[in-house]
Each structure stands twice: as C-alpha cells, then as structure tokens.
Amino acid sequence: MDASAEPAADQAGPAAAGPAHGTPAGWWPLRLVSRTATKAWNDSFISLSAQAAFWMTLSLPPLLLGMLGSLGFVSSWFGPETVAAAQREIVRLAAGVFSTDVVNQIIRPTVSDILTRGHSSLVSVGFLLSLWAGSSALASLVDSITAAYHQHAVRHPVWQRIFALLVYIMALVGSVFVLPLTALGPDLIPELLPAAIRPTVTELVGIFYYPGLAVLLIVGLATLYHVVVPNKPPWHRGVPGALLAMVVFLVSSAGLRLYIASVTATGYTYGALAAPIAYLLFCFFIAMAIVLGAEFNSAIEELWPADATRLRERRRGLRRTMPSSDAQPLSAPEASH
C-alpha cells in the first residue's frame, strides 16, 4: 500500500503540494506571480537590465554591421533592389517600436550607412572585431539569463564569453536566411513568385506575415532561454517566458512612446541627448522584458520542476522505456537524488 502510494505522490508533484505552504491549489496564479516578483527583486533585475541595456547601446553599430551586412551574401538571390527594400522595411519596423527621434537620429542613419557602403568590409579585420563588440550585448543577456536561472556559477566566465560569441555567430548565420525575407516585407515577397499565383500569395502574406513574425520572435526567445543555460530545461519551458517578454516590452514601449510624446509636447527637451537617452530607455525595456521572461520561466521550474530523471537521461543521450508498474517504487529514491 505504501509503495504504491509513493509514485502517486510523486506524480502529484509540486503542483499539488509545492512550495505553497498551505496556500490553496486554486491560488497557483498568485503563487506564480509572487514567486516571479520575489525572484526578480532578489536577483536585482533592474541592475541586470541596465547592464544589458548599456552594452546593447554601445553594440548597436557593430551589431547592425553584422546582421545587416549579411544581406550582401544573398542580394544575388533576391535581386539588387534587396538592399534598398531592406533599408525601407527595417526603418519602418523600427518606427513601430521606437520613437521618431530615435529612428531619425540613430537607427535610420546607421542602417543607411551600413547598407549603402560596400560589402567587401565583411571580410576585413574590422568586421572580425565587430563580431566581438556586437556579441557584447548578447553576452550581457546570457549573463542575466543564467543569473535568473541561478546557474551563473556553473559555466566558467571565459567560456561564458566565448559561448556568447558562438551563439551570436549562429544568429548571424540564421539571419542570412531570415533577414532578407523579413526586410522584403509583405509587398515585395509576392513579386518574387510567378504571376499566376501572386493574388493568392498576396492575400496569404497579408494575413500571416506579421503573426508569423511574432511566432518567429517567440520561437527565437524560447530557443535563447533553452540554449544559454548550462543545465537546459525542455525547450517548451521557455515559451511562457517568451510570451511574457513580448507582452512586457509591448506595454513598456507603448508607455515610453506616450511619455516621450507628452514631454515633447510640453516643450521640455534634452537637446542633442534626447535621442540617445530615448534609445537607451528602449534598450532597457527590451533587456528588462527578456530578464523578466527568464525569471518567469525559472519560477515555473521551481514551482513545477521538470522530471529530474528524464532530464538526466536526456543530458546523457539515453533513450529508455518507461518502467513497468511493479518497478515504479524503485524510481522514487532515485528521483529524490
């Protein structure tokens, strides 16, 4: 009787008992929000976000050089007008996120300068140095995410920095295929296809283009949460944090845009520093959204941890069948370790 009850208790897991200390099971959303807020505050998420925002601001030119410079390798696939279309679409997408001053004074000139100069610099020493400088923003986010998961001491600091560089290079390779399609936009993509199917493709692209970008962003964030931590949880465990990160950034960026508009209307200004300050604030909210998403995923893992035995077998590359019912009591002591 006792042996058969042990697996049942394990299956109920933290979702039933959990670290709620007597809180009713129906209050699990409140427990989750409370745990996330407590973890974020104890981990100094504001400091982590500010650190990441600082490096994101300094890394903007080399970051754009690495990502936008990849268009030079695929311009022959999509035609010579790809660069001009990319510039228009990227600026248009940025205008929907950042304020007008940030777009006109920082993003538009930087994008124009990178996309209009020759791509021969991509094989120069300067581009190799830009890989290291551009990966600084990602390295800061990697440090923040691993700190949110309480795994910042697992990986050696030197290897942590090299790991961030490798992830950044992988992102650049992926951007070679993704960025041109994103930059072409919903208007130019149908033009690449035969005329017979253009009306149908135009209708489908108009419906699924922006939802597809949102799904692609969620998949990218969930993959980031999965890849950067040393002890990796299942990939789907990163999806809730990715959704929260998107919501936090959309709300915070909308509030910041309203604040900037109201300050501008009153006549108060920071002069030449207005655009850099606004861009730094936008970077702060981007970093804060990503860090809060990591804290949210970590809180879920603490309240409802993934099966330790299954994770251990995945890391070892083992594929075992489920034990029979008479062997289940033997797995309880192993799971406790």
CSV table of N, CA and C in Angstrom, one decimal, residues 176-239:
chain,number,residue,atom,x,y,z
A,176,VAL,N,21.1,35.3,-42.3
A,176,VAL,CA,21.4,35.3,-43.7
A,176,VAL,C,20.2,34.8,-44.5
A,177,PHE,N,19.4,33.9,-43.8
A,177,PHE,CA,18.2,33.3,-44.5
A,177,PHE,C,16.9,34.0,-44.1
A,178,VAL,N,16.9,34.5,-42.8
A,178,VAL,CA,15.6,35.1,-42.3
A,178,VAL,C,15.5,36.5,-42.6
A,179,LEU,N,16.6,37.3,-42.4
A,179,LEU,CA,16.5,38.7,-42.5
A,179,LEU,C,16.1,39.2,-43.9
A,180,PRO,N,16.6,38.6,-45.0
A,180,PRO,CA,16.1,39.1,-46.3
A,180,PRO,C,14.6,39.0,-46.5
A,181,LEU,N,14.0,37.9,-46.1
A,181,LEU,CA,12.6,37.7,-46.2
A,181,LEU,C,11.8,38.7,-45.3
A,182,THR,N,12.4,39.0,-44.1
A,182,THR,CA,11.8,40.0,-43.3
A,182,THR,C,11.9,41.4,-43.8
A,183,ALA,N,13.0,41.7,-44.4
A,183,ALA,CA,13.3,43.0,-44.9
A,183,ALA,C,12.5,43.3,-46.2
A,184,LEU,N,12.2,42.2,-47.0
A,184,LEU,CA,11.4,42.5,-48.2
A,184,LEU,C,10.0,42.9,-47.9
A,185,GLY,N,9.5,42.4,-46.8
A,185,GLY,CA,8.1,42.9,-46.4
A,185,GLY,C,7.0,42.2,-47.2
A,186,PRO,N,5.8,42.4,-46.7
A,186,PRO,CA,4.6,41.7,-47.4
A,186,PRO,C,4.3,42.2,-48.8
A,187,ASP,N,4.9,43.4,-49.2
A,187,ASP,CA,4.6,43.9,-50.5
A,187,ASP,C,5.5,43.3,-51.6
A,188,LEU,N,6.7,43.0,-51.3
A,188,LEU,CA,7.7,42.6,-52.3
A,188,LEU,C,7.8,41.1,-52.4
A,189,ILE,N,7.4,40.3,-51.3
A,189,ILE,CA,7.5,38.9,-51.4
A,189,ILE,C,6.7,38.3,-52.5
A,190,PRO,N,5.4,38.7,-52.7
A,190,PRO,CA,4.7,38.1,-53.9
A,190,PRO,C,5.3,38.4,-55.2
A,191,GLU,N,6.1,39.5,-55.4
A,191,GLU,CA,6.7,39.8,-56.6
A,191,GLU,C,7.8,38.8,-57.0
A,192,LEU,N,8.3,38.0,-56.1
A,192,LEU,CA,9.3,37.0,-56.4
A,192,LEU,C,8.7,35.7,-57.0
A,193,LEU,N,7.4,35.6,-56.9
A,193,LEU,CA,6.7,34.4,-57.4
A,193,LEU,C,6.1,34.6,-58.7
A,194,PRO,N,5.7,33.4,-59.4
A,194,PRO,CA,5.0,33.6,-60.7
A,194,PRO,C,3.8,34.4,-60.6
A,195,ALA,N,3.4,35.0,-61.7
A,195,ALA,CA,2.3,35.9,-61.8
A,195,ALA,C,1.0,35.2,-61.5
A,196,ALA,N,0.9,33.9,-61.9
A,196,ALA,CA,-0.3,33.2,-61.8
A,196,ALA,C,-0.8,33.0,-60.3
A,197,ILE,N,0.1,32.9,-59.4
A,197,ILE,CA,-0.2,32.7,-58.0
A,197,ILE,C,0.0,33.9,-57.1
A,198,ARG,N,0.3,35.0,-57.7
A,198,ARG,CA,0.6,36.2,-56.9
A,198,ARG,C,-0.7,36.7,-56.2
A,199,PRO,N,-1.9,36.7,-56.7
A,199,PRO,CA,-3.0,37.2,-55.9
A,199,PRO,C,-3.3,36.4,-54.7
A,200,THR,N,-3.2,35.0,-54.8
A,200,THR,CA,-3.3,34.2,-53.7
A,200,THR,C,-2.2,34.4,-52.7
A,201,VAL,N,-1.0,34.4,-53.1
A,201,VAL,CA,0.1,34.6,-52.2
A,201,VAL,C,0.0,36.0,-51.5
A,202,THR,N,-0.4,37.0,-52.2
A,202,THR,CA,-0.5,38.4,-51.6
A,202,THR,C,-1.6,38.3,-50.5
A,203,GLU,N,-2.7,37.6,-50.7
A,203,GLU,CA,-3.7,37.5,-49.7
A,203,GLU,C,-3.2,36.8,-48.5
A,204,LEU,N,-2.5,35.7,-48.7
A,204,LEU,CA,-1.9,34.9,-47.6
A,204,LEU,C,-0.8,35.6,-46.8
A,205,VAL,N,0.0,36.3,-47.6
A,205,VAL,CA,1.1,37.1,-46.9
A,205,VAL,C,0.5,38.2,-46.1
A,206,GLY,N,-0.5,38.9,-46.6
A,206,GLY,CA,-1.1,39.9,-45.8
A,206,GLY,C,-1.8,39.5,-44.5
A,207,ILE,N,-2.2,38.2,-44.5
A,207,ILE,CA,-2.8,37.7,-43.3
A,207,ILE,C,-1.8,37.1,-42.3
A,208,PHE,N,-0.8,36.4,-42.8
A,208,PHE,CA,0.1,35.7,-41.9
A,208,PHE,C,1.5,36.3,-41.7
A,209,TYR,N,1.8,37.4,-42.4
A,209,TYR,CA,3.1,38.0,-42.3
A,209,TYR,C,3.5,38.4,-40.9
A,210,TYR,N,2.7,39.3,-40.4
A,210,TYR,CA,3.0,39.9,-39.0
A,210,TYR,C,2.8,38.8,-37.9
A,211,PRO,N,1.7,38.1,-37.9
A,211,PRO,CA,1.6,37.0,-37.0
A,211,PRO,C,2.8,36.0,-37.1
A,212,GLY,N,3.3,35.8,-38.3
A,212,GLY,CA,4.4,34.9,-38.5
A,212,GLY,C,5.7,35.5,-37.9
A,213,LEU,N,5.9,36.8,-38.0
A,213,LEU,CA,7.0,37.5,-37.3
A,213,LEU,C,6.9,37.3,-35.8
A,214,ALA,N,5.7,37.4,-35.3
A,214,ALA,CA,5.5,37.3,-33.8
A,214,ALA,C,5.8,35.9,-33.4
A,215,VAL,N,5.4,34.9,-34.1
A,215,VAL,CA,5.7,33.5,-33.8
A,215,VAL,C,7.2,33.2,-33.9
A,216,LEU,N,7.8,33.8,-34.9
A,216,LEU,CA,9.3,33.6,-35.1
A,216,LEU,C,10.0,34.3,-33.9
A,217,LEU,N,9.5,35.4,-33.5
A,217,LEU,CA,10.2,36.1,-32.3
A,217,LEU,C,10.0,35.2,-31.0
A,218,ILE,N,8.8,34.7,-30.8
A,218,ILE,CA,8.6,33.8,-29.7
A,218,ILE,C,9.5,32.6,-29.7
A,219,VAL,N,9.6,31.9,-30.9
A,219,VAL,CA,10.4,30.8,-31.0
A,219,VAL,C,11.9,31.1,-30.8
A,220,GLY,N,12.3,32.3,-31.3
A,220,GLY,CA,13.7,32.7,-31.0
A,220,GLY,C,14.0,33.0,-29.6
A,221,LEU,N,13.1,33.6,-28.8
A,221,LEU,CA,13.3,33.9,-27.4
A,221,LEU,C,13.3,32.6,-26.6
A,222,ALA,N,12.3,31.7,-26.9
A,222,ALA,CA,12.3,30.4,-26.2
A,222,ALA,C,13.6,29.6,-26.5
A,223,THR,N,14.1,29.6,-27.7
A,223,THR,CA,15.3,29.0,-28.0
A,223,THR,C,16.5,29.6,-27.3
A,224,LEU,N,16.5,30.9,-27.1
A,224,LEU,CA,17.5,31.6,-26.4
A,224,LEU,C,17.5,31.2,-24.9
A,225,TYR,N,16.3,31.1,-24.3
A,225,TYR,CA,16.2,30.6,-22.9
A,225,TYR,C,16.7,29.2,-22.8
A,226,HIS,N,16.5,28.4,-23.8
A,226,HIS,CA,16.9,27.0,-23.7
A,226,HIS,C,18.4,26.8,-23.9
A,227,VAL,N,19.0,27.6,-24.8
A,227,VAL,CA,20.3,27.3,-25.2
A,227,VAL,C,21.3,27.9,-24.2
A,228,VAL,N,21.1,29.1,-23.7
A,228,VAL,CA,22.1,29.8,-22.9
A,228,VAL,C,22.4,29.2,-21.5
A,229,VAL,N,21.4,28.5,-20.9
A,229,VAL,CA,21.6,28.0,-19.6
A,229,VAL,C,22.4,26.6,-19.7
A,230,PRO,N,23.3,26.4,-18.7
A,230,PRO,CA,24.1,25.2,-18.8
A,230,PRO,C,23.3,23.9,-18.6
A,231,ASN,N,22.4,23.9,-17.5
A,231,ASN,CA,21.5,22.8,-17.3
A,231,ASN,C,20.2,23.1,-18.0
A,232,LYS,N,20.0,22.6,-19.2
A,232,LYS,CA,18.9,23.0,-20.0
A,232,LYS,C,17.6,22.3,-19.6
A,233,PRO,N,16.5,23.1,-19.4
A,233,PRO,CA,15.2,22.6,-19.3
A,233,PRO,C,14.6,22.2,-20.7
A,234,PRO,N,13.5,21.5,-20.7
A,234,PRO,CA,12.9,21.3,-22.0
A,234,PRO,C,12.6,22.6,-22.8
A,235,TRP,N,12.7,22.5,-24.1
A,235,TRP,CA,12.5,23.7,-24.9
A,235,TRP,C,11.2,24.4,-24.6
A,236,HIS,N,10.1,23.6,-24.5
A,236,HIS,CA,8.8,24.3,-24.4
A,236,HIS,C,8.7,25.0,-23.1
A,237,ARG,N,9.6,24.8,-22.1
A,237,ARG,CA,9.5,25.5,-20.9
A,237,ARG,C,10.0,27.0,-21.0
A,238,GLY,N,10.5,27.3,-22.2
A,238,GLY,CA,10.9,28.7,-22.4
A,238,GLY,C,9.8,29.5,-23.1
A,239,VAL,N,8.7,28.9,-23.6
A,239,VAL,CA,7.7,29.6,-24.3
A,239,VAL,C,6.9,30.5,-23.3
